[in-house]
PDB file of C-alpha atoms and ligand atoms in Angstrom:
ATOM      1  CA  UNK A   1       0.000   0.000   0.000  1.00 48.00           C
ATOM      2  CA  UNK A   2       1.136   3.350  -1.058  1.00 61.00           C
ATOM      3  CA  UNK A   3       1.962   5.887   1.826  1.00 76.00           C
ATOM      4  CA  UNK A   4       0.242   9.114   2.920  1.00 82.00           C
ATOM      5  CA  UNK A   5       2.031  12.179   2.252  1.00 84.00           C
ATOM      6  CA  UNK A   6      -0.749  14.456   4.200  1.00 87.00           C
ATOM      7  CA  UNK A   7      -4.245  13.798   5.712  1.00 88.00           C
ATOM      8  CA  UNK A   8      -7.318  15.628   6.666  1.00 85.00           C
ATOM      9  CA  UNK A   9     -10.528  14.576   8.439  1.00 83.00           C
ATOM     10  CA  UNK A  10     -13.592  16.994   8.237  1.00 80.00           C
ATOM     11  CA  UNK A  11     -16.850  16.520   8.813  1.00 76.00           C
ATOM     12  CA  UNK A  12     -18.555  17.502   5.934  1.00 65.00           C
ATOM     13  CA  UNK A  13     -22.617  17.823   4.904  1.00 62.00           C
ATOM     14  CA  UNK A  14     -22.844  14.458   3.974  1.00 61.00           C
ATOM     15  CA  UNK A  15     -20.866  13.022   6.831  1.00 69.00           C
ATOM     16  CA  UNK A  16     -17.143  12.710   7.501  1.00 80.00           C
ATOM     17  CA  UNK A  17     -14.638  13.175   5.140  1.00 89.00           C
ATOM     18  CA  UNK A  18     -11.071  11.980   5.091  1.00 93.00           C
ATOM     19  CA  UNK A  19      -8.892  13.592   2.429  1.00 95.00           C
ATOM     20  CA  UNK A  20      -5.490  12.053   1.938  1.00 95.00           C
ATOM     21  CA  UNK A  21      -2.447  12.834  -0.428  1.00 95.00           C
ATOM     22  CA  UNK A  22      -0.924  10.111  -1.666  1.00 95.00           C
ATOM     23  CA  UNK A  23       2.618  10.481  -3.145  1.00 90.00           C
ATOM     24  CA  UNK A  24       4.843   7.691  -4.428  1.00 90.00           C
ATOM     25  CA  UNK A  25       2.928   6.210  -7.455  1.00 97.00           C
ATOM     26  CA  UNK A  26       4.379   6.135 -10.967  1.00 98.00           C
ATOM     27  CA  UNK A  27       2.556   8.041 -13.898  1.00 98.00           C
ATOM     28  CA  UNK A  28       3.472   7.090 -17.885  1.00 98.00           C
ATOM     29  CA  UNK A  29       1.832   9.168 -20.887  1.00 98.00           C
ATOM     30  CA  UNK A  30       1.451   6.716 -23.606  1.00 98.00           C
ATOM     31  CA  UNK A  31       0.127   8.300 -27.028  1.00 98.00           C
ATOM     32  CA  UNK A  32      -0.619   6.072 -30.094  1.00 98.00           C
ATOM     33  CA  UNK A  33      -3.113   5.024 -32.434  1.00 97.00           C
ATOM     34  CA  UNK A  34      -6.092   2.603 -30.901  1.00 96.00           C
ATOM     35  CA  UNK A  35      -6.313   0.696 -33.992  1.00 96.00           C
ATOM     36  CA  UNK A  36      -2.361  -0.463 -34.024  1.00 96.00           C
ATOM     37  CA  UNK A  37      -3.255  -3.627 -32.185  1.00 96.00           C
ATOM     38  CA  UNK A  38       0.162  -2.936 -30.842  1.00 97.00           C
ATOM     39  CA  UNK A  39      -0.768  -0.604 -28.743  1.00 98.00           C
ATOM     40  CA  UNK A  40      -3.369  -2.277 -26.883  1.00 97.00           C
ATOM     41  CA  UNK A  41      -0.830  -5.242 -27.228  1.00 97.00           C
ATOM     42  CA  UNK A  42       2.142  -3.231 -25.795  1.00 98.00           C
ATOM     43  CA  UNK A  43      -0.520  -1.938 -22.224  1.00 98.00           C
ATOM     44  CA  UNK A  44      -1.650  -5.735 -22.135  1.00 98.00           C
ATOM     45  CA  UNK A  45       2.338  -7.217 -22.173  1.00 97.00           C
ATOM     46  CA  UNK A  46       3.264  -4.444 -19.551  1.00 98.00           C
ATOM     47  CA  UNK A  47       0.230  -3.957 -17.281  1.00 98.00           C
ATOM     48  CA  UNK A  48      -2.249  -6.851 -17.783  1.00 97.00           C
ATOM     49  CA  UNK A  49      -4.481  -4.487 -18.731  1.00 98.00           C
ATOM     50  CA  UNK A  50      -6.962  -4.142 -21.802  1.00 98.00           C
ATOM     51  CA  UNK A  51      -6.757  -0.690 -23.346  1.00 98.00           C
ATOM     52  CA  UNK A  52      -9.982   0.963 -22.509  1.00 98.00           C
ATOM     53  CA  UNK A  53     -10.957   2.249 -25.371  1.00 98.00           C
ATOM     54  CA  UNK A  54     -14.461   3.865 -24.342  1.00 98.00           C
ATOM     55  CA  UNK A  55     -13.948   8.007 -23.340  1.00 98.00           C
ATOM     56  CA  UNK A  56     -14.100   8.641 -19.641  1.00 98.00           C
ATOM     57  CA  UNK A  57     -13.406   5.255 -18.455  1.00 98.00           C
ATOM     58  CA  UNK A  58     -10.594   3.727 -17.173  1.00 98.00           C
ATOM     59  CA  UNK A  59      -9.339   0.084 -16.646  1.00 98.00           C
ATOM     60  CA  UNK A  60      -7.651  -1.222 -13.389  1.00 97.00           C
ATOM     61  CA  UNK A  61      -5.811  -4.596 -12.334  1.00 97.00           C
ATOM     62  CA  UNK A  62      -4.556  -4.869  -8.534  1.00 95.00           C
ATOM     63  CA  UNK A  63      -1.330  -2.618  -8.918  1.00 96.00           C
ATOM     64  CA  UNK A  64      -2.353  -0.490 -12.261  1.00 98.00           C
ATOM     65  CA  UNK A  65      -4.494   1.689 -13.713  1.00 98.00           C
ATOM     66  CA  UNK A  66      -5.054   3.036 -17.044  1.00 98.00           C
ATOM     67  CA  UNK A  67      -6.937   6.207 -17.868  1.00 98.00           C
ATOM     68  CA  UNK A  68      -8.276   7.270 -21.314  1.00 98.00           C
ATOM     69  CA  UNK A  69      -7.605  10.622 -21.602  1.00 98.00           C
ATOM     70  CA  UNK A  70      -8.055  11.443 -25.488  1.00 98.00           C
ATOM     71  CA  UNK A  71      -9.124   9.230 -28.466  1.00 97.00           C
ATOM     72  CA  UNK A  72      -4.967   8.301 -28.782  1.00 97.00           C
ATOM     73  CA  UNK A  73      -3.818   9.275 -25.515  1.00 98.00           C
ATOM     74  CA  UNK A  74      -3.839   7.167 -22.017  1.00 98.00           C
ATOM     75  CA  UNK A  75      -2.295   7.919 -18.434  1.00 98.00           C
ATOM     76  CA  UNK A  76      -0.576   4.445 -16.925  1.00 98.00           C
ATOM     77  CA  UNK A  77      -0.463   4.718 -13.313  1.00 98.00           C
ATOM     78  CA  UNK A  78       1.133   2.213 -11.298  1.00 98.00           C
ATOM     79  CA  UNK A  79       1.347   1.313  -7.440  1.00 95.00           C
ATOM     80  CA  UNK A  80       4.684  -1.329  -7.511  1.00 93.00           C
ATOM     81  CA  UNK A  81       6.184  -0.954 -11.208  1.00 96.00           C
ATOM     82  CA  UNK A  82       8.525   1.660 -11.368  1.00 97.00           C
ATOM     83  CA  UNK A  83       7.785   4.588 -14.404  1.00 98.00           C
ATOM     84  CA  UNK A  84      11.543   3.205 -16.182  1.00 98.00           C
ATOM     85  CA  UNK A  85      10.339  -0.366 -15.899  1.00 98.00           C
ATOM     86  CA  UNK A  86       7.219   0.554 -17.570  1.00 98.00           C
ATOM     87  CA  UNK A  87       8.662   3.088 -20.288  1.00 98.00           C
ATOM     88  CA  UNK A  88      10.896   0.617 -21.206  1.00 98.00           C
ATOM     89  CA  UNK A  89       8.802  -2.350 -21.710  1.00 98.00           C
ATOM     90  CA  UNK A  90       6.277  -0.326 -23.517  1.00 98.00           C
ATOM     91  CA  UNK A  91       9.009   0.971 -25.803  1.00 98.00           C
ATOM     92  CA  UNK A  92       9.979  -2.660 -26.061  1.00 97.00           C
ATOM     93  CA  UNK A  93       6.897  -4.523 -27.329  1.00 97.00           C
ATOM     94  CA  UNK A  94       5.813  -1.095 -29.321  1.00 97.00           C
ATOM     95  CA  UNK A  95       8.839  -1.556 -31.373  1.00 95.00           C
ATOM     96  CA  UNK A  96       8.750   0.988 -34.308  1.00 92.00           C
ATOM     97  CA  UNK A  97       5.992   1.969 -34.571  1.00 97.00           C
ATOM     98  CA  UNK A  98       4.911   5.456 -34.225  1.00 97.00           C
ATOM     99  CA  UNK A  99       3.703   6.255 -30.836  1.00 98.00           C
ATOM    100  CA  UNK A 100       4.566   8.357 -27.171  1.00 98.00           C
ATOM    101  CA  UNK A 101       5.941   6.790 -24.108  1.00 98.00           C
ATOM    102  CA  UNK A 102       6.988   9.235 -21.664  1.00 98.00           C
ATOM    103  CA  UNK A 103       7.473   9.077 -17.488  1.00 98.00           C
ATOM    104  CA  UNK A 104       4.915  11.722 -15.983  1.00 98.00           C
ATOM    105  CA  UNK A 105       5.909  11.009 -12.237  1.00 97.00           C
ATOM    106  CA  UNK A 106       7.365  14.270 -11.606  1.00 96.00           C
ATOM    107  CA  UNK A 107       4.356  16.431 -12.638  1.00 97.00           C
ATOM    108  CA  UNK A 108       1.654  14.050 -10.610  1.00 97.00           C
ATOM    109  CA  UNK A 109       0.157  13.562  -7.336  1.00 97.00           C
ATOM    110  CA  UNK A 110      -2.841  11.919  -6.178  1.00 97.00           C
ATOM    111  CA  UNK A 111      -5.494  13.385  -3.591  1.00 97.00           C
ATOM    112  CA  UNK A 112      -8.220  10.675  -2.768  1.00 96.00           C
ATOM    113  CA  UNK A 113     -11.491  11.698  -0.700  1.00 96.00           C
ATOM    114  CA  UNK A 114     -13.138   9.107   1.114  1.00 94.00           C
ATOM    115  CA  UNK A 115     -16.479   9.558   2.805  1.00 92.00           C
ATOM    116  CA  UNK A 116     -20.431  10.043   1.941  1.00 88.00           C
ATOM    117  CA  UNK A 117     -19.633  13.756   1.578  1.00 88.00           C
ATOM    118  CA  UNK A 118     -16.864  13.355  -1.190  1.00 92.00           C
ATOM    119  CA  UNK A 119     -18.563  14.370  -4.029  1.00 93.00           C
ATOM    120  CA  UNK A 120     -20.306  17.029  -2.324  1.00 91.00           C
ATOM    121  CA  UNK A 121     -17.591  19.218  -1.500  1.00 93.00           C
ATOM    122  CA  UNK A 122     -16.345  17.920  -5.525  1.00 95.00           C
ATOM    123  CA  UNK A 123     -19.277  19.174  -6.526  1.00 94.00           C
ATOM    124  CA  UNK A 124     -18.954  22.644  -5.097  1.00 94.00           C
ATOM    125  CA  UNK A 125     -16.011  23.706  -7.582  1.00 96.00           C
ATOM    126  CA  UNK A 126     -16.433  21.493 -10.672  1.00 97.00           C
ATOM    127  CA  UNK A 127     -19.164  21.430 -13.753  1.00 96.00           C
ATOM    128  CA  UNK A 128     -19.468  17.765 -13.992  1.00 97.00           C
ATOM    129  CA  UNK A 129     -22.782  15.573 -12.737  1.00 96.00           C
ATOM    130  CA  UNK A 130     -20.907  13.687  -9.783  1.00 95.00           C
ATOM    131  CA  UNK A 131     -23.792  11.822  -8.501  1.00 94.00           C
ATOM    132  CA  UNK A 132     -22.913   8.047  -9.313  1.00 92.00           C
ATOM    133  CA  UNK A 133     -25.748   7.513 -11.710  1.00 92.00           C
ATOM    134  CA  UNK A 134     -24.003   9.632 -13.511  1.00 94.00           C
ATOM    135  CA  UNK A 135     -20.409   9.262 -12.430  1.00 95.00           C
ATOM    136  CA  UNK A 136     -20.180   5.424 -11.841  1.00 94.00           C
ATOM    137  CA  UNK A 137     -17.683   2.463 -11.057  1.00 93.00           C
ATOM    138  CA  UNK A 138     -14.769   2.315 -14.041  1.00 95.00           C
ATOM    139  CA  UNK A 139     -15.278   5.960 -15.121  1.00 97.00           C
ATOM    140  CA  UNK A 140     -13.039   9.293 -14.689  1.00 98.00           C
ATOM    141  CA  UNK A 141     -13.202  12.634 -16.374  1.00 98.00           C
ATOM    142  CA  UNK A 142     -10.464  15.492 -17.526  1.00 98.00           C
ATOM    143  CA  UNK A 143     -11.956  18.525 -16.143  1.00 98.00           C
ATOM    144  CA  UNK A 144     -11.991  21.787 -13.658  1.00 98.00           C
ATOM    145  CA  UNK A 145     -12.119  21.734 -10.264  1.00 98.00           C
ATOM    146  CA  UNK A 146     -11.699  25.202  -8.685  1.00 98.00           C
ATOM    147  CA  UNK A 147     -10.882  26.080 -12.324  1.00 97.00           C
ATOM    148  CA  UNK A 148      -7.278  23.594 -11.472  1.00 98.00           C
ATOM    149  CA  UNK A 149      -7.086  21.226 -14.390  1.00 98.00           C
ATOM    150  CA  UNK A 150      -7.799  17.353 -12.675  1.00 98.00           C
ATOM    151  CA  UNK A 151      -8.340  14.060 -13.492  1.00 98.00           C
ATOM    152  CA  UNK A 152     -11.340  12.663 -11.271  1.00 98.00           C
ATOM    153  CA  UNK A 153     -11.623   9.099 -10.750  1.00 98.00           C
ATOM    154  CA  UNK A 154     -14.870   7.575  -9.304  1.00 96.00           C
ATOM    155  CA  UNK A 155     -14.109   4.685  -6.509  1.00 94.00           C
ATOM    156  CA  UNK A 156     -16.178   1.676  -6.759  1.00 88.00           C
ATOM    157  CA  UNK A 157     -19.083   1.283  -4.807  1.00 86.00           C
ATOM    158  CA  UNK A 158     -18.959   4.831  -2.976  1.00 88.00           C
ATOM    159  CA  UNK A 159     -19.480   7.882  -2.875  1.00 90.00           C
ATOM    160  CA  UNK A 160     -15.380   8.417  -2.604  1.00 94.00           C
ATOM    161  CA  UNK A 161     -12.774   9.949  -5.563  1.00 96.00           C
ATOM    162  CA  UNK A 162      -9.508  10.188  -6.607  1.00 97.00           C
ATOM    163  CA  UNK A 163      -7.965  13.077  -8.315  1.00 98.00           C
ATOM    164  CA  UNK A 164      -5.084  13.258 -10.422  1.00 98.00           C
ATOM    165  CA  UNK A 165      -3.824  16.749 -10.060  1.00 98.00           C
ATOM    166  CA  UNK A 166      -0.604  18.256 -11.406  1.00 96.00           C
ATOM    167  CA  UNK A 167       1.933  18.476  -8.469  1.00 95.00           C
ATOM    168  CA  UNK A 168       2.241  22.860  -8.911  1.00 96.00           C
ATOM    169  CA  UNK A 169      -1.768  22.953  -8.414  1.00 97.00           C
ATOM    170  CA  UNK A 170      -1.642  19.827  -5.419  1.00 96.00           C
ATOM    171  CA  UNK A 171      -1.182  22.887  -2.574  1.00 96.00           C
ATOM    172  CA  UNK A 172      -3.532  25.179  -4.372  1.00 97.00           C
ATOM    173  CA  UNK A 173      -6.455  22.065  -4.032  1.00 97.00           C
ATOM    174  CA  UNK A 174      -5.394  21.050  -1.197  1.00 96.00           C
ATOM    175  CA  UNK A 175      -6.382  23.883   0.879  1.00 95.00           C
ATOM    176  CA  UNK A 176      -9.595  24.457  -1.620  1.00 96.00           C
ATOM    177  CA  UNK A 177     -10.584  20.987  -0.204  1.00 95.00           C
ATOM    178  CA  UNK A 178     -10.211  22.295   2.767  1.00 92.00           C
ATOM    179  CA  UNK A 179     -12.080  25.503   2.322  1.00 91.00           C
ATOM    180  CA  UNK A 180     -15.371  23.585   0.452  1.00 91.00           C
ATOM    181  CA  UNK A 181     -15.113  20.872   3.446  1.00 89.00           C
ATOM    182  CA  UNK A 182     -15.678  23.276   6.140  1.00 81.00           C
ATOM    183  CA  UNK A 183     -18.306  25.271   4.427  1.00 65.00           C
ATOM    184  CA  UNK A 184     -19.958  21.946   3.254  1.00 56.00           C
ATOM    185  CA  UNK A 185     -21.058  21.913   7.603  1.00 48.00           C
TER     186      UNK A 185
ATOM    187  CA  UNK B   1     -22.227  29.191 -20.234  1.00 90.00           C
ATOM    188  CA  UNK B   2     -22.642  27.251 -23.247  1.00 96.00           C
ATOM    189  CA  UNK B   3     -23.303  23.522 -22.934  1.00 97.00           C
ATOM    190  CA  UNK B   4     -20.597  21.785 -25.647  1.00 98.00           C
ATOM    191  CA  UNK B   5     -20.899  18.458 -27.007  1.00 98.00           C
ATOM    192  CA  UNK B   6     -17.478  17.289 -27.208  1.00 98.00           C
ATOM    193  CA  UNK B   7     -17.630  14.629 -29.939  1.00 97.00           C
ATOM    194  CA  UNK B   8     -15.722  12.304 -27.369  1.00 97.00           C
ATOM    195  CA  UNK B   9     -16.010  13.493 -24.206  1.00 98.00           C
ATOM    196  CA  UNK B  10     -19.859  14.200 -24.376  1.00 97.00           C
ATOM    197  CA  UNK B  11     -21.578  17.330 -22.699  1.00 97.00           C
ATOM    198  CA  UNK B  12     -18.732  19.609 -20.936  1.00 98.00           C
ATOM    199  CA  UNK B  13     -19.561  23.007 -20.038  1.00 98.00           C
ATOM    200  CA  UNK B  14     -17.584  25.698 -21.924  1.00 97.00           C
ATOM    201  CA  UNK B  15     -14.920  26.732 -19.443  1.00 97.00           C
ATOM    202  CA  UNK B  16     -13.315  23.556 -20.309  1.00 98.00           C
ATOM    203  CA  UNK B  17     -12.936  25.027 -24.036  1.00 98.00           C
ATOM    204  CA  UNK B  18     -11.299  27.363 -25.808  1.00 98.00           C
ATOM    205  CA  UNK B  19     -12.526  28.538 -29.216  1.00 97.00           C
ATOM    206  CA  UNK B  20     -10.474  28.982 -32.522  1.00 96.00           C
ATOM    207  CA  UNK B  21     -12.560  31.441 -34.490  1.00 95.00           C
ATOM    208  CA  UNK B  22     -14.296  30.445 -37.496  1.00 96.00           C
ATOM    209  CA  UNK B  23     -14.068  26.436 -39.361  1.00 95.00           C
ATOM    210  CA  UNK B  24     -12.879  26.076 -42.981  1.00 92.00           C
ATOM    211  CA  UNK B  25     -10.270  29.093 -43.312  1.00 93.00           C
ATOM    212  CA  UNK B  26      -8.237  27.568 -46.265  1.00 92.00           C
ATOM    213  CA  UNK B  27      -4.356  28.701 -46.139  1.00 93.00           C
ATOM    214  CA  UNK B  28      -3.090  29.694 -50.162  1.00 93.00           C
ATOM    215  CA  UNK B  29      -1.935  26.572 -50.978  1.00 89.00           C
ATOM    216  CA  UNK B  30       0.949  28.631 -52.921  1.00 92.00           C
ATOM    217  CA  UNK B  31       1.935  31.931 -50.406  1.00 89.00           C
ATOM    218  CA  UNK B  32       4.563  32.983 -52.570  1.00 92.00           C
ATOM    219  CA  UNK B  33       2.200  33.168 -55.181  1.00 94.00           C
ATOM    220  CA  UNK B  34      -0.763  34.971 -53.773  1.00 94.00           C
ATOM    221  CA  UNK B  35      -1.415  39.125 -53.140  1.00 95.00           C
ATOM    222  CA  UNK B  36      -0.885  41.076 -50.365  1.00 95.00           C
ATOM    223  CA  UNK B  37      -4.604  41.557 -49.993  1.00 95.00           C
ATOM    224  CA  UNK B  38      -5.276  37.568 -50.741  1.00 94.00           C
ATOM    225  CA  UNK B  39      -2.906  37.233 -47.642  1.00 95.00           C
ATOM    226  CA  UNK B  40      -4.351  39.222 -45.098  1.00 95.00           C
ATOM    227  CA  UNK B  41      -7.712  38.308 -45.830  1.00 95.00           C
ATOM    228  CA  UNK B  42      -6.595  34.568 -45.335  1.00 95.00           C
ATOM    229  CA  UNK B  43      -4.778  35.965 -41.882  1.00 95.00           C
ATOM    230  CA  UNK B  44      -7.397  38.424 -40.748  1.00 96.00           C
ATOM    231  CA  UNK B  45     -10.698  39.071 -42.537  1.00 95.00           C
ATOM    232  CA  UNK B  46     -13.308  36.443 -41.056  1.00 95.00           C
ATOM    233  CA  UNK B  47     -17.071  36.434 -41.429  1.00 92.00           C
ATOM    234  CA  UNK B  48     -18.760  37.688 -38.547  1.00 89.00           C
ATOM    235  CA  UNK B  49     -21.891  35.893 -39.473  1.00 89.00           C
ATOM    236  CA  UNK B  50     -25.483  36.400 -37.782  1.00 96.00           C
ATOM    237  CA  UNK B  51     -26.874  33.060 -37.676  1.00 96.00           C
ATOM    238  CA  UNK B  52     -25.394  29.199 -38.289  1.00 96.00           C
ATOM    239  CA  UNK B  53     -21.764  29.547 -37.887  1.00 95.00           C
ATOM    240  CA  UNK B  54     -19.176  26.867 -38.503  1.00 96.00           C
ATOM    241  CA  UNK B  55     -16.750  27.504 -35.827  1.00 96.00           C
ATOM    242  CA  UNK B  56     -13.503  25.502 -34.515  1.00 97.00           C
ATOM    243  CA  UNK B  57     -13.523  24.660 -30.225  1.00 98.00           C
ATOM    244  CA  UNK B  58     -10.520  23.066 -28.288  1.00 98.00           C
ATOM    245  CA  UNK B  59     -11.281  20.681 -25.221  1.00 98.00           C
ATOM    246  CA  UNK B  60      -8.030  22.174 -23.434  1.00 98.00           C
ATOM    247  CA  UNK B  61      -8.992  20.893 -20.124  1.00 98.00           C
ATOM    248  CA  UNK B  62     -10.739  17.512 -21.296  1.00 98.00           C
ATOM    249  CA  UNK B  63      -9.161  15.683 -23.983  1.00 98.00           C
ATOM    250  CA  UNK B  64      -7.292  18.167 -25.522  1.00 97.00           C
ATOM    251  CA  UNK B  65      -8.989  17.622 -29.213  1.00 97.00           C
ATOM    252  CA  UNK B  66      -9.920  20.234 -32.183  1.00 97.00           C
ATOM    253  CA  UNK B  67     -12.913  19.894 -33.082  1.00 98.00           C
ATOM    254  CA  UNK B  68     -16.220  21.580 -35.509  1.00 97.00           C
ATOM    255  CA  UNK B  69     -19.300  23.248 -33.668  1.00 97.00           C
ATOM    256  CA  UNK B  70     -22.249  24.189 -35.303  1.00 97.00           C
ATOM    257  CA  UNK B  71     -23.844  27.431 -33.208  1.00 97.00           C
ATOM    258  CA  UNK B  72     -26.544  29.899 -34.273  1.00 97.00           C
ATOM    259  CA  UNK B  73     -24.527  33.492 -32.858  1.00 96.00           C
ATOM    260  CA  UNK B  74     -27.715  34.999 -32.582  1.00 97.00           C
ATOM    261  CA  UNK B  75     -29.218  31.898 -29.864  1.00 97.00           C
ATOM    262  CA  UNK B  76     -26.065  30.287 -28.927  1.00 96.00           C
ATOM    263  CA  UNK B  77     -27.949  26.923 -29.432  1.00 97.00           C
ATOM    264  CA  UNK B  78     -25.617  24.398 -30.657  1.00 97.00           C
ATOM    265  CA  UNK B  79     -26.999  22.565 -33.886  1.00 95.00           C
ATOM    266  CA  UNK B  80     -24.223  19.728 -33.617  1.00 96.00           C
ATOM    267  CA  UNK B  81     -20.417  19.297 -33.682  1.00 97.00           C
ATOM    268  CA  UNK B  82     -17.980  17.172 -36.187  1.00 96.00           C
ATOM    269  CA  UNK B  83     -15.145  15.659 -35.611  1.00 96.00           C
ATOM    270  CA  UNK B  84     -11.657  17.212 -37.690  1.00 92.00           C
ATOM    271  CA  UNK B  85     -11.262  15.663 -40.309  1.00 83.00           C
ATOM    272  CA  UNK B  86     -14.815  13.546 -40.498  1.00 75.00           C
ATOM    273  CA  UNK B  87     -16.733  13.921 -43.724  1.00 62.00           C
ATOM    274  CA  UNK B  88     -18.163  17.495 -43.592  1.00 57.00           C
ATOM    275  CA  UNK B  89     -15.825  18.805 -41.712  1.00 54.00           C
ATOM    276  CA  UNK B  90     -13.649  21.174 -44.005  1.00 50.00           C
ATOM    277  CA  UNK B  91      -9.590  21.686 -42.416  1.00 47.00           C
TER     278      UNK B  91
HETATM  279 ZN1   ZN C 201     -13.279  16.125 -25.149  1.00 81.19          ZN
END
């Protein structure tokens, strides 16, 4: 399990909210055309992952994620392979072909809110329908939050999220959480 | 706000967007070849139309694709969007 960098308990609207920063994962930008079967072929060698290929959904194994972020453009994110492990082999088993592998981890965090009142206090800075109807198990979004470009993440079976946040905007958010939190009493 | 239609991302509102001015602005395929005045109305002079306007929208903060909208200026109501490149959709 991936250590906490910082953590926050509030109790929020909907009921209490724990907000946690978690550092220490790796992030890889992969870019390449969905219908080279190598590229789903290259995710599936490294990861044991299939490709989602659906916008705003991602796929997950025990120790990996992967994010669709544009119609040729995925985030990896990984709790035990390192980002050089998992450029390389990606490089590897894409051989030639024309495509993007490059290690993210020094631009990313992670901020995860856990609680009833997650998407709440989400909710009070960002466009999107949170409600899980909407926002469900296996989907994320690219969008604003507190106009700070994120990556949201909906968490199985709750009400709780994960955001993807460049590191420079992690403080800025981090004390916006804060700020929507309290006012969410 | 405006409501967008991003042809992959579905409905976003428009803070995630930026927009690129009018669709279908055709660079001189020669420049050497072409006027002064043929130049500068390919660089400046755009149509400022009342009504059904072909114009080009960026998804900066979702998935970071070009793409065609379809909006009446004079209602802002969005008749539909294409995708670059898709049949219809001039460069
Ligand atoms: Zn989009």
């Amino acid at each position: 399990m991936a250590e906490i960098l910082r953590s926050a308990l509030h109790d929020a609207a909907g009921g209490r909210l724990q907000i946690e920063e978690i550092p220490g994962l790796h992030y890889v930008s992969l870019r390449g055309d969905p219908a080279a079967p190598a590229v789903a072929g290259a995710v599936t060698d490294v990861l044991k992952i299939a490709l989602p290929l659906r916008p705003n959904t991602l796929a997950a194994s025990e120790t990996a994620k992967v994010f669709w972020l544009g119609p040729e453009e995925w985030l990896l994110v990984s709790l035990s392979q390192s980002a050089a492990e998992i450029v390389s082999g990606l490089r590897l088993s894409l051989g030639g072909l024309h495509s993007a592998v490059t290690d993210v981890t020094s631009g990313c965090t992670t901020i995860r809110l856990r609680g009833a009142g997650s998407r709440d206090v989400l909710a009070k800075g960002c466009t999107l329908d949170l409600h899980p109807r909407a926002f469900g198990d296996g989907q994320c979004a690219q969008t604003l939050l507190a106009k700070a470009p994120v990556l949201i993440e909906a968490l199985p079976a709750t009400q709780d999220c994960q955001l993807i946040v460049r590191r420079s905007y992690a403080d800025y958010l981090w004390h916006w959480l804060h700020d929507a939190s309290r006012w969410a009493q | 706000m405006l409501l967008i239609p991003c042809p992959w991302c579905g409905p976003r509102a428009e803070s995630e967007f930026a927009c690129g001015g009018e669709a279908g602005i055709v660079r001189p395929g020669a420049p050497d070849a072409v006027s002064d005045a043929e130049w500068a109305d390919y660089l400046f002079m755009r149509t400022n139309h009342r009504g059904l306007h072909r114009e080009q929208w960026w998804h900066a903060h979702g998935c970071r694709r070009w793409f065609i909208v379809r909006r009446d200026t004079v209602t802002c109501r969005i008749d539909g969007v294409e995708k670059m490149g898709s049949a219809g959709a001039a460069p």
